[in-house]
Amino acid sequence: GDQVEQSPSALSLHEGTGSALRCNFTTTMRAVQWFRKNSRGSLINLFYLASGTKENGRLKSAFDSKERYSTLHIRDAQLEDSGTYFCAAETNTGKLTFGDGTVLTVKP
Amino acid sequence: AQTIHQWPVAEIKAVGSPLSLGCTIKGKSSPNLYWYWQATGGTLQQLFYSITVGQVESVVQLNLSASRPKDDQFILSTEKLLLSHSGFYLCAWKRGRNQAPLFGEGTRLSVL
C-alpha cells in the first residue's frame, strides 16, 4: 500500500541552527501536509502543498510529486520549536497517510 | 469561524463494552469529515471519511463503525471494545478538495 517514510525519527539541534526533515513516498501523491503535535496530542497544520514550496517564518516546506518526496526546513531553531513533527501525504482519493514523526529537541 | 469539537476528551472503558465518540463541526455546511486513530507508539491512520449525510466510507477495518446522522455530526462507535482499540482518536474536516484538513483536539481512549 501507500507508504510514507519520514526521517529522521529524532533530531537534536542547538538554538540558532537549522536542519531539514524529509518524507519519501512510495507512490505519487497529490499533496503533502506537515503538522506539529500540540500538548494534547492533536495536530496543528504547518503547511499544505500540492506542489512547489511554501515558507512561513523560520519554516519552509517543499514538495516534489514527481520525485516523491517532501521536506520541512527549520532555520534559526528556537527552544519553543521542540516537539513532534509529522508529514502526511494525500492520495488522489483523499486518503491521508502519515509518516511516523520526528521528535525535535532544541537545546540552548 | 468554523469550529470542530470532539467528545469525550478522554475515556476509560472495559473490554467488551460499547463505545461512542462524537465530532461536530460548526459554521460550515456539508463538510468532508474524517476519523483518524493512533495506537500508543503507532502511526496515525485514517479510519473513515464522509462527504455527505448518511454516507460513510471505510478506509481501515478495525471492528469499528462510523455514521453521519447529521450534516455537522460524525460518530465513531463499536458495540464491543477490544484492547487494541486503545489510542488517540482524531476527527478532522476539510473545506475543499485542495484544502488542508483541520483536526479536532482528539479523544484519548484506554481499554482495560
GROMACS .gro file of C-alpha atoms in nm, chain B residues 3-112:
model
  110
  111THR     CA    1  -1.506   2.514   1.495
  112ILE     CA    2  -1.462   2.142   1.544
  113HIS     CA    3  -1.549   1.978   1.871
  114GLN     CA    4  -1.480   1.623   1.982
  115TRP     CA    5  -1.621   1.443   2.281
  116PRO     CA    6  -1.537   1.298   2.522
  117VAL     CA    7  -1.189   1.431   2.585
  118ALA     CA    8  -1.084   1.102   2.738
  119GLU     CA    9  -1.247   0.770   2.812
  120ILE     CA   10  -1.156   0.461   3.010
  121LYS     CA   11  -1.361   0.158   2.910
  122ALA     CA   12  -1.367  -0.213   2.977
  123VAL     CA   13  -1.301  -0.473   2.708
  124GLY     CA   14  -1.631  -0.582   2.556
  125SER     CA   15  -1.814  -0.262   2.644
  126PRO     CA   16  -1.966  -0.031   2.380
  127LEU     CA   17  -1.814   0.295   2.266
  128SER     CA   18  -1.938   0.610   2.104
  129LEU     CA   19  -1.715   0.905   2.014
  130GLY     CA   20  -1.857   1.221   1.868
  131CYS     CA   21  -1.742   1.502   1.645
  132THR     CA   22  -1.931   1.815   1.543
  133ILE     CA   23  -1.844   2.092   1.304
  134LYS     CA   24  -1.997   2.434   1.347
  135GLY     CA   25  -2.001   2.711   1.093
  136LYS     CA   26  -1.957   2.500   0.781
  137SER     CA   27  -2.220   2.326   0.574
  138SER     CA   28  -2.156   1.992   0.406
  139PRO     CA   29  -1.801   1.946   0.532
  140ASN     CA   30  -1.593   1.643   0.440
  141LEU     CA   31  -1.535   1.463   0.770
  142TYR     CA   32  -1.267   1.214   0.872
  143TRP     CA   33  -1.180   0.986   1.162
  144TYR     CA   34  -0.816   0.906   1.241
  145TRP     CA   35  -0.665   0.678   1.503
  146GLN     CA   36  -0.322   0.643   1.655
  147ALA     CA   37  -0.232   0.347   1.872
  148THR     CA   38   0.010   0.428   2.151
  149GLY     CA   39   0.351   0.444   1.987
  150GLY     CA   40   0.196   0.388   1.645
  151THR     CA   41   0.128   0.589   1.334
  152LEU     CA   42  -0.186   0.788   1.265
  153GLN     CA   43  -0.422   0.602   1.035
  154GLN     CA   44  -0.729   0.720   0.856
  155LEU     CA   45  -1.030   0.509   0.958
  156PHE     CA   46  -1.335   0.661   0.786
  157TYR     CA   47  -1.441   0.954   0.578
  158SER     CA   48  -1.776   1.102   0.486
  159ILE     CA   49  -1.865   1.360   0.227
  160THR     CA   50  -2.235   1.380   0.299
  161VAL     CA   51  -2.507   1.283   0.546
  162GLY     CA   52  -2.572   0.911   0.559
  163GLN     CA   53  -2.264   0.823   0.355
  164VAL     CA   54  -1.950   0.681   0.518
  165GLU     CA   55  -1.652   0.513   0.355
  166SER     CA   56  -1.426   0.279   0.549
  167VAL     CA   57  -1.053   0.302   0.495
  168VAL     CA   58  -0.918   0.066   0.762
  169GLN     CA   59  -1.110  -0.219   0.924
  170LEU     CA   60  -1.067  -0.217   1.299
  171ASN     CA   61  -1.403  -0.357   1.417
  172LEU     CA   62  -1.529  -0.001   1.440
  173SER     CA   63  -1.809   0.170   1.257
  174ALA     CA   64  -1.890   0.529   1.176
  175SER     CA   65  -2.207   0.715   1.099
  176ARG     CA   66  -2.304   1.061   0.975
  177PRO     CA   67  -2.653   1.118   1.119
  178LYS     CA   68  -2.647   1.494   1.057
  179ASP     CA   69  -2.456   1.725   0.827
  180ASP     CA   70  -2.245   1.855   1.113
  181GLN     CA   71  -2.203   1.533   1.309
  182PHE     CA   72  -1.974   1.231   1.272
  183ILE     CA   73  -1.993   0.941   1.517
  184LEU     CA   74  -1.741   0.661   1.572
  185SER     CA   75  -1.868   0.356   1.756
  186THR     CA   76  -1.845  -0.010   1.835
  187GLU     CA   77  -2.062  -0.249   2.033
  188LYS     CA   78  -1.767  -0.440   2.173
  189LEU     CA   79  -1.433  -0.280   2.251
  190LEU     CA   80  -1.106  -0.466   2.212
  191LEU     CA   81  -0.782  -0.394   2.394
  192SER     CA   82  -0.636  -0.297   2.057
  193HIS     CA   83  -0.880  -0.007   2.029
  194SER     CA   84  -0.685   0.191   2.284
  195GLY     CA   85  -0.524   0.501   2.147
  196PHE     CA   86  -0.589   0.853   2.033
  197TYR     CA   87  -0.881   0.934   1.803
  198LEU     CA   88  -0.888   1.245   1.593
  199CYS     CA   89  -1.172   1.391   1.393
  200ALA     CA   90  -1.093   1.623   1.103
  201TRP     CA   91  -1.278   1.821   0.840
  202LYS     CA   92  -1.183   1.961   0.506
  203ARG     CA   93  -1.316   2.277   0.346
  204GLY     CA   94  -1.247   2.154  -0.005
  205ARG     CA   95  -1.050   1.910  -0.213
  206ASN     CA   96  -0.741   2.128  -0.225
  207GLN     CA   97  -0.760   2.245   0.132
  208ALA     CA   98  -0.572   2.116   0.431
  209PRO     CA   99  -0.773   1.908   0.681
  210LEU     CA  100  -0.818   2.069   1.020
  211PHE     CA  101  -0.818   1.850   1.329
  212GLY     CA  102  -1.016   1.844   1.649
  213GLU     CA  103  -0.850   1.814   1.987
  214GLY     CA  104  -0.888   1.438   1.999
  215THR     CA  105  -1.016   1.171   2.237
  216ARG     CA  106  -0.779   0.954   2.433
  217LEU     CA  107  -0.925   0.606   2.482
  218SER     CA  108  -0.792   0.346   2.724
  219VAL     CA  109  -0.942   0.000   2.704
  220LEU     CA  110  -0.874  -0.214   3.010
   0.00000   0.00000   0.00000
